[in-house]
Tab-separated table of C-alpha atoms in Angstrom:
chain	number	residue	atom	x	y	z
A	76	MET	CA	29.185	-16.601	-1.598
A	77	LYS	CA	25.600	-16.377	-0.500
A	78	ASN	CA	24.584	-18.684	-3.304
A	79	ASN	CA	27.190	-21.174	-2.226
A	80	ALA	CA	25.872	-21.098	1.292
A	81	GLY	CA	22.347	-21.542	-0.026
A	82	ALA	CA	23.405	-24.408	-2.228
A	83	LEU	CA	25.267	-25.995	0.657
A	84	SER	CA	22.275	-25.803	2.934
A	85	TRP	CA	20.283	-27.839	0.445
A	86	SER	CA	22.391	-30.759	1.639
A	87	TYR	CA	19.729	-31.124	4.346
A	88	VAL	CA	17.375	-32.165	1.579
A	89	ASP	CA	18.155	-35.227	-0.497
A	90	SER	CA	17.892	-35.079	-4.258
A	91	GLY	CA	14.623	-37.017	-4.438
A	92	GLU	CA	12.985	-34.694	-1.952
A	93	ALA	CA	14.366	-31.635	-3.730
A	94	ALA	CA	12.844	-32.864	-6.990
A	95	LEU	CA	9.532	-33.432	-5.229
A	96	ILE	CA	9.622	-29.918	-3.803
A	97	ALA	CA	10.373	-28.470	-7.217
A	98	ARG	CA	7.448	-30.320	-8.765
A	99	CYS	CA	5.117	-29.204	-5.984
A	100	ALA	CA	6.208	-25.591	-6.366
A	101	ALA	CA	5.485	-25.876	-10.105
A	102	GLY	CA	1.928	-26.931	-9.267
A	103	ASP	CA	2.205	-30.650	-10.030
A	104	GLU	CA	-0.790	-32.188	-8.296
A	105	ALA	CA	0.589	-35.719	-8.160
A	106	ALA	CA	3.715	-34.388	-6.450
A	107	CYS	CA	1.573	-32.515	-3.938
A	108	ALA	CA	-0.370	-35.682	-3.210
A	109	GLU	CA	2.908	-37.525	-2.715
A	110	LEU	CA	4.209	-34.887	-0.315
A	111	VAL	CA	1.017	-34.954	1.727
A	112	ALA	CA	1.038	-38.732	1.856
A	113	ALA	CA	4.651	-38.751	3.032
A	114	HIS	CA	4.111	-36.318	5.898
A	115	GLN	CA	0.453	-36.381	6.846
A	116	ARG	CA	0.820	-39.021	9.551
A	117	MET	CA	3.578	-37.066	11.216
A	118	VAL	CA	1.640	-33.797	11.023
A	119	TYR	CA	-1.622	-35.297	12.157
A	120	GLY	CA	0.094	-37.110	15.049
A	121	LEU	CA	1.800	-33.933	16.235
A	122	ALA	CA	-1.423	-31.965	15.898
A	123	LEU	CA	-3.241	-34.599	17.900
A	124	ASN	CA	-0.601	-34.517	20.621
A	125	LEU	CA	-0.566	-30.752	20.792
A	126	LEU	CA	-4.308	-30.124	20.593
A	127	SER	CA	-5.786	-33.359	22.075
A	128	ASP	CA	-8.770	-33.105	19.761
A	129	ARG	CA	-9.291	-35.176	16.624
A	130	ASP	CA	-11.380	-32.673	14.681
A	131	GLU	CA	-9.070	-29.847	15.596
A	132	ALA	CA	-6.058	-31.958	14.633
A	133	LEU	CA	-7.612	-32.843	11.298
A	134	ASP	CA	-8.408	-29.253	10.565
A	135	LEU	CA	-4.966	-28.115	11.662
A	136	SER	CA	-3.292	-30.723	9.456
A	137	GLN	CA	-5.107	-29.413	6.416
A	138	GLU	CA	-4.156	-25.861	7.295
A	139	VAL	CA	-0.532	-26.919	7.745
A	140	PHE	CA	-0.342	-28.524	4.319
A	141	LEU	CA	-2.046	-25.615	2.637
A	142	ARG	CA	0.460	-23.325	4.272
A	143	VAL	CA	3.283	-25.626	3.206
A	144	PHE	CA	2.193	-25.426	-0.427
A	145	ARG	CA	1.612	-21.689	-0.295
A	146	THR	CA	5.088	-21.040	1.101
A	147	LEU	CA	6.962	-23.855	-0.577
A	148	SER	CA	8.578	-21.411	-2.979
A	149	SER	CA	10.234	-19.715	0.005
A	150	PHE	CA	11.652	-22.995	1.313
A	151	ARG	CA	15.407	-22.562	1.077
A	152	GLY	CA	16.508	-25.952	2.269
A	153	ARG	CA	18.046	-24.586	5.453
A	154	SER	CA	16.507	-27.567	7.206
A	155	ALA	CA	15.064	-30.884	6.231
A	156	LEU	CA	11.620	-30.569	4.709
A	157	ARG	CA	10.287	-32.585	7.633
A	158	THR	CA	11.625	-30.080	10.178
A	159	TRP	CA	10.273	-27.208	8.137
A	160	ILE	CA	6.828	-28.773	8.118
A	161	TYR	CA	7.121	-29.360	11.876
A	162	ARG	CA	7.853	-25.691	12.299
A	163	ILE	CA	4.769	-24.678	10.356
A	164	ALA	CA	2.661	-27.167	12.304
A	165	VAL	CA	3.912	-25.881	15.659
A	166	ASN	CA	3.256	-22.267	14.685
A	167	GLN	CA	-0.247	-23.071	13.500
A	168	ALA	CA	-0.928	-25.080	16.634
A	169	ARG	CA	0.342	-22.250	18.824
A	170	ASN	CA	-1.993	-19.765	17.110
A	171	ARG	CA	-4.892	-22.149	17.295
A	172	ARG	CA	-4.210	-22.902	20.926
A	173	ARG	CA	-4.442	-19.228	21.802
A	174	TRP	CA	-7.751	-19.046	20.045
A	175	TRP	CA	-8.849	-22.320	21.599
A	176	ARG	CA	-7.890	-21.212	25.095
A	177	ARG	CA	-9.839	-17.994	24.705
A	178	ARG	CA	-12.891	-19.999	23.801
A	179	HIS	CA	-12.459	-22.831	26.279
A	180	ARG	CA	-10.852	-21.159	29.244
A	181	GLY	CA	-10.303	-23.628	32.065
A	182	ASP	CA	-11.715	-26.449	29.987
A	183	GLN	CA	-9.600	-29.321	31.307
A	184	VAL	CA	-9.562	-32.819	29.938
A	185	SER	CA	-10.399	-35.351	32.636
A	186	LEU	CA	-8.390	-38.535	33.158
A	187	ASP	CA	-11.254	-40.783	32.079
A	188	GLU	CA	-11.787	-38.786	28.976
A	189	HIS	CA	-8.118	-39.058	28.157
A	190	LEU	CA	-8.117	-42.801	28.751
A	191	VAL	CA	-11.125	-43.202	26.510
A	192	LYS	CA	-9.444	-41.095	23.886
A	193	PHE	CA	-6.032	-42.674	24.007
A	194	GLY	CA	-6.818	-45.986	25.668
A	195	ASP	CA	-6.419	-48.285	22.722
A	196	VAL	CA	-2.813	-47.464	22.074
A	197	GLU	CA	-0.462	-50.021	20.644
A	198	SER	CA	2.494	-51.095	22.692
A	199	LYS	CA	5.898	-49.759	21.840
A	200	GLN	CA	9.022	-51.832	21.913
A	201	ASP	CA	11.130	-49.512	24.057
A	202	ILE	CA	8.935	-49.420	27.136
A	203	LEU	CA	10.723	-50.414	30.312
A	204	PRO	CA	8.436	-53.141	31.625
A	205	ASP	CA	9.490	-53.243	35.273
A	206	ARG	CA	9.073	-49.527	35.903
A	207	LEU	CA	5.840	-49.161	33.985
A	208	LEU	CA	3.564	-51.799	35.330
A	209	ALA	CA	0.582	-49.514	35.455
A	210	SER	CA	1.713	-48.138	32.139
A	211	LYS	CA	-1.542	-46.905	30.702
A	212	GLU	CA	-2.488	-45.168	33.873
A	213	THR	CA	0.976	-43.669	34.271
A	214	ALA	CA	0.945	-42.508	30.685
A	215	ALA	CA	-2.430	-40.898	31.149
A	216	LYS	CA	-1.226	-39.169	34.314
A	217	ILE	CA	1.883	-37.887	32.625
A	218	TRP	CA	-0.079	-36.626	29.646
A	219	GLN	CA	-2.434	-34.883	32.001
A	220	ALA	CA	0.532	-33.251	33.724
A	221	LEU	CA	1.895	-32.373	30.309
A	222	GLU	CA	-1.314	-30.505	29.485
A	223	ARG	CA	-0.592	-28.124	32.332
A	224	LEU	CA	2.867	-27.207	31.056
A	225	PRO	CA	3.472	-24.067	29.022
A	226	PHE	CA	3.001	-24.654	25.314
A	227	ASP	CA	6.675	-24.285	24.388
A	228	GLN	CA	7.923	-26.699	27.053
A	229	ARG	CA	5.264	-29.195	26.136
A	230	THR	CA	5.977	-28.935	22.447
A	231	ALA	CA	9.724	-29.283	22.989
A	232	LEU	CA	9.236	-32.447	25.029
A	233	ILE	CA	6.770	-33.967	22.551
A	234	LEU	CA	9.072	-33.226	19.640
A	235	ARG	CA	11.943	-34.825	21.525
A	236	GLU	CA	10.301	-37.871	23.038
A	237	VAL	CA	7.478	-38.699	20.654
A	238	ASP	CA	8.794	-37.439	17.342
A	239	GLY	CA	12.445	-38.093	18.181
A	240	LEU	CA	13.798	-34.784	16.906
A	241	ARG	CA	17.337	-33.749	17.765
A	242	TYR	CA	17.985	-30.580	19.774
A	243	GLU	CA	19.006	-28.727	16.659
A	244	GLU	CA	15.814	-29.676	14.849
A	245	ILE	CA	13.683	-28.718	17.832
A	246	ALA	CA	15.475	-25.382	17.955
A	247	PHE	CA	14.643	-24.766	14.296
A	248	THR	CA	11.057	-25.895	14.761
A	249	LEU	CA	10.467	-23.595	17.718
A	250	ASP	CA	12.705	-20.878	16.271
A	251	VAL	CA	14.826	-20.643	19.418
A	252	ALA	CA	18.458	-21.361	20.351
A	253	VAL	CA	19.602	-24.880	21.204
A	254	GLY	CA	20.352	-23.731	24.775
A	255	THR	CA	16.733	-22.628	25.133
A	256	VAL	CA	15.577	-26.031	23.933
A	257	LYS	CA	17.738	-27.726	26.585
A	258	SER	CA	16.422	-25.552	29.394
A	259	ARG	CA	12.818	-26.053	28.267
A	260	LEU	CA	13.301	-29.808	28.192
A	261	THR	CA	14.891	-29.731	31.634
A	262	ARG	CA	12.051	-27.725	33.128
A	263	ALA	CA	9.391	-29.867	31.487
A	264	ARG	CA	11.018	-33.057	32.736
A	265	GLN	CA	11.414	-31.689	36.236
A	266	ALA	CA	7.731	-30.797	36.362
A	267	LEU	CA	6.661	-34.201	35.085
A	268	ARG	CA	9.034	-35.964	37.440
A	269	ALA	CA	7.547	-34.108	40.379
A	270	ASP	CA	4.118	-35.344	39.282
A	271	LEU	CA	5.476	-38.839	38.898
A	272	LEU	CA	6.938	-38.805	42.417
A	273	GLY	CA	3.546	-37.750	43.701
A	274	LEU	CA	2.015	-40.618	41.758
A	275	ARG	CA	4.388	-43.140	43.323
A	276	SER	CA	4.017	-42.071	46.904
B	102	MET	CA	42.068	-43.871	32.602
B	103	ILE	CA	38.628	-42.384	32.883
B	104	PRO	CA	38.598	-39.091	34.762
B	105	TYR	CA	36.533	-38.763	37.907
B	106	LEU	CA	33.146	-37.115	37.563
B	107	GLY	CA	31.255	-35.652	40.513
B	108	CYS	CA	27.460	-35.712	40.813
B	109	GLU	CA	27.275	-31.958	40.333
B	110	ALA	CA	28.929	-32.138	36.925
B	111	ALA	CA	27.218	-35.383	36.011
B	112	ARG	CA	23.772	-33.940	36.552
B	113	GLU	CA	24.332	-31.496	33.699
B	114	MET	CA	25.082	-34.379	31.381
B	115	LEU	CA	22.127	-36.579	32.250
B	116	GLN	CA	19.602	-35.021	29.906
B	117	PRO	CA	21.873	-34.917	26.836
B	118	PHE	CA	22.819	-38.503	27.661
B	119	VAL	CA	19.184	-39.606	27.648
B	120	ASP	CA	18.551	-37.638	24.479
B	121	LEU	CA	21.637	-39.141	22.795
B	122	GLU	CA	23.120	-35.706	22.328
B	123	LEU	CA	26.233	-36.242	24.473
B	124	PRO	CA	29.601	-36.472	22.709
B	125	MET	CA	31.109	-39.924	22.830
B	126	ALA	CA	33.998	-38.978	25.190
B	127	GLU	CA	31.643	-37.491	27.773
B	128	GLN	CA	29.290	-40.404	27.341
B	129	VAL	CA	32.041	-42.784	28.429
B	130	VAL	CA	32.860	-40.655	31.454
B	131	LEU	CA	29.202	-40.437	32.500
B	132	GLU	CA	28.634	-44.161	32.097
B	133	SER	CA	31.491	-44.854	34.499
B	134	HIS	CA	29.868	-42.423	36.939
B	135	LEU	CA	26.488	-44.150	36.617
B	136	ARG	CA	28.074	-47.461	37.525
B	137	TRP	CA	28.457	-46.390	41.116
B	138	CYS	CA	26.059	-43.401	41.516
B	139	ASP	CA	22.537	-44.720	42.098
B	140	THR	CA	20.990	-41.249	42.402
B	141	CYS	CA	22.056	-40.244	38.903
B	142	ALA	CA	21.096	-43.651	37.544
B	143	ALA	CA	17.642	-43.255	39.061
B	144	ARG	CA	17.290	-39.821	37.469
B	145	ILE	CA	18.180	-41.345	34.140
B	146	GLU	CA	15.567	-44.028	34.667
B	147	ASP	CA	12.947	-41.440	35.523
B	148	MET	CA	13.667	-39.466	32.411
B	149	ARG	CA	13.505	-42.583	30.263
B	150	MET	CA	10.274	-43.583	31.890
B	151	ILE	CA	8.733	-40.209	31.252
B	152	GLY	CA	9.751	-40.509	27.633
B	153	ALA	CA	8.335	-44.006	27.388
B	154	ALA	CA	5.099	-42.885	29.028
B	155	LEU	CA	4.827	-40.026	26.598
B	156	ARG	CA	5.313	-42.322	23.624
B	157	LEU	CA	2.853	-44.776	25.085
B	158	GLY	CA	0.229	-42.142	25.782
B	159	SER	CA	0.812	-40.364	22.518
B	160	ALA	CA	-2.173	-40.266	20.238
B	161	ALA	CA	0.086	-40.614	17.249
B	162	PRO	CA	0.624	-44.419	17.247
B	163	SER	CA	-3.092	-44.948	16.972
B	164	VAL	CA	-3.230	-42.864	13.852
B	165	HIS	CA	-2.964	-45.717	11.386
B	166	ALA	CA	-5.520	-47.765	13.266
B	167	GLN	CA	-8.312	-45.264	13.591
B	168	ASP	CA	-7.611	-42.358	11.392
B	169	ALA	CA	-7.052	-43.811	7.948
B	170	GLY	CA	-10.218	-42.060	6.885
B	171	ALA	CA	-9.055	-38.818	8.447
B	172	LEU	CA	-5.713	-39.042	6.687
B	173	ALA	CA	-7.393	-39.685	3.365
B	174	ALA	CA	-9.604	-36.711	4.083
B	175	ILE	CA	-6.556	-34.532	4.727
B	176	GLN	CA	-5.045	-35.435	1.391
B	177	SER	CA	-8.177	-35.009	-0.685
B	178	GLU	CA	-9.230	-31.814	1.080
B	179	VAL	CA	-5.784	-30.273	0.736
B	180	LEU	CA	-5.599	-31.157	-2.955
B	181	THR	CA	-9.060	-29.751	-3.583
B	182	ARG	CA	-8.191	-26.508	-1.905
B	183	ILE	CA	-4.859	-26.244	-3.691
B	184	ARG	CA	-6.711	-26.686	-6.961
B	185	ALA	CA	-9.234	-24.033	-5.981
B	186	GLU	CA	-6.481	-21.631	-4.987
B	187	HIS	CA	-4.626	-22.309	-8.211
B	188	ASP	CA	-7.791	-21.583	-10.159
B	189	GLN	CA	-8.062	-18.261	-8.412
B	190	SER	CA	-4.419	-17.317	-8.901
B	191	LEU	CA	-3.681	-14.162	-10.847
B	192	PRO	CA	-2.400	-15.513	-14.187
B	193	VAL	CA	-5.319	-17.932	-14.358
B	194	ARG	CA	-7.809	-15.192	-13.635
B	195	PHE	CA	-6.119	-13.047	-16.267
B	196	ARG	CA	-6.443	-15.818	-18.800
B	197	GLU	CA	-10.082	-16.277	-17.853
B	198	LEU	CA	-10.602	-12.616	-18.474
B	199	PHE	CA	-9.858	-13.137	-22.137
B	200	ALA	CA	-11.504	-16.511	-22.412
B	201	ASP	CA	-14.909	-14.920	-22.774
B	202	MET	CA	-14.773	-12.703	-25.846
B	203	ARG	CA	-18.467	-11.822	-25.754
B	204	VAL	CA	-17.733	-8.868	-23.542
B	205	LEU	CA	-14.916	-7.655	-25.765
B	206	TRP	CA	-17.053	-5.259	-27.825
B	207	GLN	CA	-18.861	-3.919	-24.789
B	208	ALA	CA	-15.532	-3.332	-23.140
B	209	LEU	CA	-14.108	-1.604	-26.198
B	210	GLY	CA	-17.273	0.502	-26.518
B	211	ALA	CA	-17.087	1.514	-22.901
B	212	THR	CA	-13.436	2.425	-23.305
B	213	ALA	CA	-14.197	4.502	-26.398
B	214	ALA	CA	-17.052	6.256	-24.581
B	215	LEU	CA	-14.740	7.028	-21.731
B	216	VAL	CA	-12.141	8.486	-24.094
B	217	VAL	CA	-14.809	10.634	-25.767
B	218	CYS	CA	-16.023	11.884	-22.404
B	219	VAL	CA	-12.512	12.771	-21.327
B	220	CYS	CA	-11.889	14.623	-24.592
B	221	ALA	CA	-15.201	16.490	-24.274
B	222	VAL	CA	-14.445	17.521	-20.740
B	223	THR	CA	-10.990	18.714	-21.735
B	224	THR	CA	-12.329	20.707	-24.671
B	225	VAL	CA	-15.121	22.330	-22.700
B	226	ASN	CA	-12.698	23.165	-19.989
B	227	ARG	CA	-10.374	24.815	-22.446
B	228	VAL	CA	-13.145	26.743	-24.176
B	229	ALA	CA	-14.746	27.874	-20.961
B	230	ARG	CA	-11.446	29.086	-19.585
B	231	ALA	CA	-12.278	32.643	-20.723
B	232	GLU	CA	-14.070	34.338	-17.883
B	233	LEU	CA	-17.577	35.560	-18.346
B	234	PRO	CA	-18.123	39.210	-17.473
B	235	ASP	CA	-19.730	39.580	-14.050
B	236	SER	CA	-18.777	36.054	-13.131
B	237	MET	CA	-17.277	35.562	-9.726
B	238	ALA	CA	-13.865	34.788	-11.220
B	239	ASP	CA	-14.029	37.986	-13.247
B	240	VAL	CA	-14.990	40.046	-10.205
B	241	ILE	CA	-12.176	38.512	-8.209
B	242	SER	CA	-9.527	39.196	-10.834
B	243	ARG	CA	-10.898	42.706	-11.308
B	244	LEU	CA	-10.541	43.337	-7.611
B	245	ALA	CA	-7.142	41.717	-7.538
B	246	ASN	CA	-5.765	43.835	-10.438
B	247	PRO	CA	-7.311	47.280	-10.303
B	248	GLY	CA	-6.236	49.377	-13.218
B	249	SER	CA	-4.689	46.581	-15.242
B	250	ASP	CA	-4.971	46.649	-19.017
B	251	ARG	CA	-7.722	44.112	-18.848
B	252	TYR	CA	-9.651	45.897	-16.123
B	253	PRO	CA	-9.200	49.600	-16.750
B	254	LEU	CA	-10.415	52.143	-14.224
B	255	GLN	CA	-12.577	55.124	-14.780
B	256	LEU	CA	-10.933	58.499	-14.813
B	257	ASP	CA	-11.582	60.561	-11.745
B	258	ALA	CA	-10.376	63.760	-10.167
B	259	GLN	CA	-7.567	62.144	-8.176
B	260	MET	CA	-5.923	60.846	-11.299
B	261	LEU	CA	-3.439	62.446	-13.527
B	262	ALA	CA	-5.164	62.168	-16.877
B	263	PRO	CA	-3.277	60.720	-19.843
B	264	ARG	CA	-1.693	63.215	-22.180
B	265	PRO	CA	-0.916	62.623	-25.825
B	266	LEU	CA	2.793	62.442	-26.654
B	267	ASN	CA	2.890	62.622	-30.405
B	268	GLN	CA	0.648	63.936	-33.078
B	269	GLY	CA	1.060	61.342	-35.727
B	270	TRP	CA	-2.474	61.988	-36.772
B	271	ALA	CA	-4.078	65.130	-38.051
B	272	LEU	CA	-7.503	66.185	-38.860
B	273	ASP	CA	-6.173	68.161	-41.767
B	274	SER	CA	-6.453	65.276	-44.078
B	275	ILE	CA	-10.130	64.950	-43.311
B	276	PRO	CA	-12.156	66.643	-45.964
B	277	GLY	CA	-14.995	68.901	-45.074
B	278	GLU	CA	-15.453	71.841	-42.856
B	279	GLU	CA	-16.675	70.224	-39.738
B	280	ALA	CA	-15.533	66.864	-38.483
B	281	VAL	CA	-16.342	65.288	-35.144
B	282	PHE	CA	-15.228	61.867	-34.054
B	283	ALA	CA	-16.190	60.313	-30.745
B	284	LEU	CA	-14.017	57.392	-29.777
B	285	ALA	CA	-14.122	55.089	-26.811
B	286	ALA	CA	-10.749	53.647	-25.946
B	287	VAL	CA	-8.602	52.326	-23.187
B	288	VAL	CA	-5.261	53.980	-22.503
B	289	THR	CA	-3.129	51.181	-21.202
B	290	ARG	CA	-0.440	51.313	-18.556
B	291	GLU	CA	2.131	51.508	-21.346
B	292	GLY	CA	0.346	54.487	-22.822
B	293	ARG	CA	-0.968	52.682	-25.855
B	294	VAL	CA	-4.486	52.754	-27.187
B	295	GLY	CA	-6.406	49.555	-26.719
B	296	ASN	CA	-10.015	48.439	-27.169
B	297	PHE	CA	-10.518	51.142	-29.709
B	298	GLU	CA	-14.107	51.824	-30.746
B	299	LEU	CA	-15.497	54.523	-32.969
B	300	LEU	CA	-18.683	55.768	-31.375
B	301	GLN	CA	-19.639	58.427	-33.801
B	302	SER	CA	-18.209	60.240	-36.742
B	303	SER	CA	-19.680	63.083	-38.623
B	304	VAL	CA	-18.163	65.032	-41.440
B	305	ARG	CA	-20.055	67.887	-42.936
B	306	GLU	CA	-19.130	68.931	-46.408
B	307	SER	CA	-19.230	72.506	-47.318
B	308	GLY	CA	-18.714	72.185	-51.017
B	309	MET	CA	-19.790	69.561	-53.382
B	310	ALA	CA	-19.937	66.050	-52.221
B	311	ARG	CA	-16.832	64.020	-52.727
B	312	GLY	CA	-16.552	60.367	-53.332
B	313	THR	CA	-17.625	58.562	-50.202
B	314	ALA	CA	-15.061	55.863	-50.806
B	315	ASP	CA	-12.294	58.437	-50.665
B	316	GLU	CA	-13.760	59.904	-47.518
B	317	SER	CA	-14.005	56.622	-45.701
B	318	ASP	CA	-10.402	55.911	-46.705
B	319	GLN	CA	-9.407	59.148	-45.095
B	320	ILE	CA	-11.323	58.357	-41.960
B	321	SER	CA	-9.828	54.947	-41.626
B	322	ALA	CA	-6.353	56.425	-42.130
B	323	LEU	CA	-7.093	58.873	-39.350
B	324	LEU	CA	-8.348	56.159	-37.075
B	325	ASP	CA	-5.255	54.126	-37.837
B	326	ALA	CA	-3.081	57.045	-36.876
B	327	VAL	CA	-5.086	57.515	-33.705
B	328	LYS	CA	-4.691	53.873	-32.892
B	329	HIS	CA	-0.915	54.185	-32.977
B	330	SER	CA	-0.666	57.350	-30.988
B	331	ARG	CA	1.124	57.300	-27.632
B	332	PHE	CA	0.142	58.768	-24.314
B	333	THR	CA	1.653	59.317	-20.962
B	334	PRO	CA	-0.370	56.826	-18.999
B	335	ALA	CA	-2.842	57.882	-16.357
B	336	GLN	CA	-1.428	57.937	-12.870
B	337	THR	CA	-2.867	57.520	-9.445
B	338	LEU	CA	-1.005	57.735	-6.153
B	339	ASP	CA	-0.306	54.022	-6.436
B	340	GLY	CA	1.222	54.214	-9.910
B	341	VAL	CA	0.236	54.015	-13.522
B	342	VAL	CA	-3.164	52.568	-14.371
B	343	ALA	CA	-5.145	51.820	-17.461
B	344	VAL	CA	-8.207	53.975	-17.885
B	345	ASN	CA	-11.302	54.129	-20.013
B	346	VAL	CA	-11.556	57.324	-21.975
B	347	VAL	CA	-14.004	58.860	-24.368
B	348	TRP	CA	-12.088	60.835	-26.887
B	349	LEU	CA	-13.601	63.631	-28.870
B	350	LEU	CA	-11.801	64.781	-31.999
B	351	ALA	CA	-13.333	67.828	-33.625
B	352	ARG	CA	-12.477	70.250	-36.297
B	353	THR	CA	-14.474	73.320	-36.714
B	354	THR	CA	-14.125	75.925	-39.291
B	355	VAL	CA	-15.099	79.384	-38.207
B	356	LYS	CA	-16.452	81.503	-41.006
B	357	ALA	CA	-16.740	85.213	-40.748
B	358	SER	CA	-20.267	86.381	-40.901
B	359	LEU	CA	-21.486	89.552	-42.524
B	360	VAL	CA	-21.170	92.597	-40.293
B	361	PRO	CA	-24.552	94.077	-39.392
B	362	GLU	CA	-25.225	97.244	-41.245
B	363	SER	CA	-25.508	99.316	-38.069
B	364	THR	CA	-21.774	98.931	-37.392
B	365	GLY	CA	-21.104	100.180	-40.912
B	366	SER	CA	-17.547	101.506	-40.572
B	367	LEU	CA	-15.833	98.275	-40.022
B	368	PRO	CA	-14.472	96.686	-43.133
B	369	PRO	CA	-15.583	93.201	-43.827
B	370	ILE	CA	-13.325	90.642	-42.333
B	371	SER	CA	-12.355	88.021	-44.694
B	372	ALA	CA	-12.840	84.677	-43.204
B	373	PRO	CA	-9.912	82.354	-43.116
B	374	GLU	CA	-12.087	79.902	-44.891
B	375	ALA	CA	-10.207	80.417	-48.116
B	376	GLU	CA	-6.996	79.181	-46.553
B	377	GLY	CA	-8.877	76.425	-44.923
B	378	ILE	CA	-7.457	77.208	-41.521
B	379	VAL	CA	-8.202	74.550	-39.077
B	380	LYS	CA	-9.605	75.756	-35.851
B	381	PRO	CA	-9.049	73.109	-33.307
B	382	LEU	CA	-11.482	72.765	-30.539
B	383	ASN	CA	-9.228	73.545	-27.624
B	384	GLY	CA	-6.516	75.945	-28.454
B	385	ALA	CA	-4.082	75.868	-31.273
B	386	ARG	CA	-4.123	72.191	-32.050
B	387	ALA	CA	-6.674	69.573	-32.105
B	388	ARG	CA	-6.207	67.604	-28.949
B	389	PRO	CA	-8.176	64.939	-27.342
B	390	VAL	CA	-10.721	65.882	-24.825
B	391	LEU	CA	-10.640	63.273	-22.232
B	392	ARG	CA	-13.659	62.603	-20.203
B	393	PRO	CA	-14.599	59.825	-17.915
B	394	ALA	CA	-16.050	57.096	-19.997
B	395	ARG	CA	-19.534	56.049	-19.718
B	396	SER	CA	-19.803	53.183	-17.346
């Protein structure tokens, strides 16, 4: 019964991915390289968004993958591999952020700094042009407001809007209920909207 | 017919609608609401704009432009560390342990030395188990068991001295006129004779000398009989105790001497020597004289 459930849950993982996981768990280096290559952009991007520091993000990404390979044998396929890696990344980032905050208490990133850091972004196709005329500046403002949000709200919103995860996946990543994800998203959006209204007026 | 939806209820559905998590039926209802409700439509727009701003400001899209080197570094660094960790994993380390056979003989020698040491310690421990006299352990067990068979007491006035029960032995068999044996022994709590030691024996022959071999046979037979004799054990107020005794066995033959001439009238008394009457030391029978042993 339990085995059936376990076998069923592997339906989150397609056969090619399952084979890759098996090879990685067996210590196949080429498979490990393949797995890193497939997910490193996603992990690095999330780390960058959560930590706002390239060196930190790089370091965190390495830690995440090492942790992935160390615990790959305990991966039971209850989620997609991608979501599982997200979960590890978020946990590592949360730990690192605590450590970071202890070291850099009240160390806020200024708007200019943020613009310099993220200024040369490429345009995305789904931007609403009429409402986002001063798009770069608005984006920078919103990211600055985002920095002030609690870690869990911020992470939930980034996972939803930037990484495009569904509620269920966010819930698994943050290890909370779907209802909690919804309320965190609502609160995060309300806070950002209040900032945006202040920006407009 | 699409059911009516108030703003209150619609507001709950706005976020799932933006996030594409609203069931199709509710989606249709909400869309009809948005057609006439500008407030809700504006909220939707705000949420979408926030999302767009987040995607725009996200550092992630720039990853492939700037961070190709960083990504390559992630991969190579991770693989290097995985390799290092694999090299340090337990089975690998175990295999490495036996890869270098130079240390095999040293290891075997050390193991053998250890075994020898353990055996030596065990043996010494077993041999040295017997307590030395006057050692602390001996003193302690002596104090703990006063009057035991192993630690007999000395006879004193408060004790009821041991008395012989049987007379399996006799001095009669001993040749000669005078025989004295001094024995040191322990009378145990059971009334047996233990730690028997012959201190002195002297047999004086009156007649011609007999074969010494025969005599020593007789003596050893006597001592054997003495060894198997039984006593009532010595008693103190606390109960029976073992005691050290010195045991004197003597046979004397009293000979009549010639009557001095001044007494004249008395006929000569024939000495019982001819019958070889045994005159025990104390009374009618030879019995042990028990004295406190020498310390």
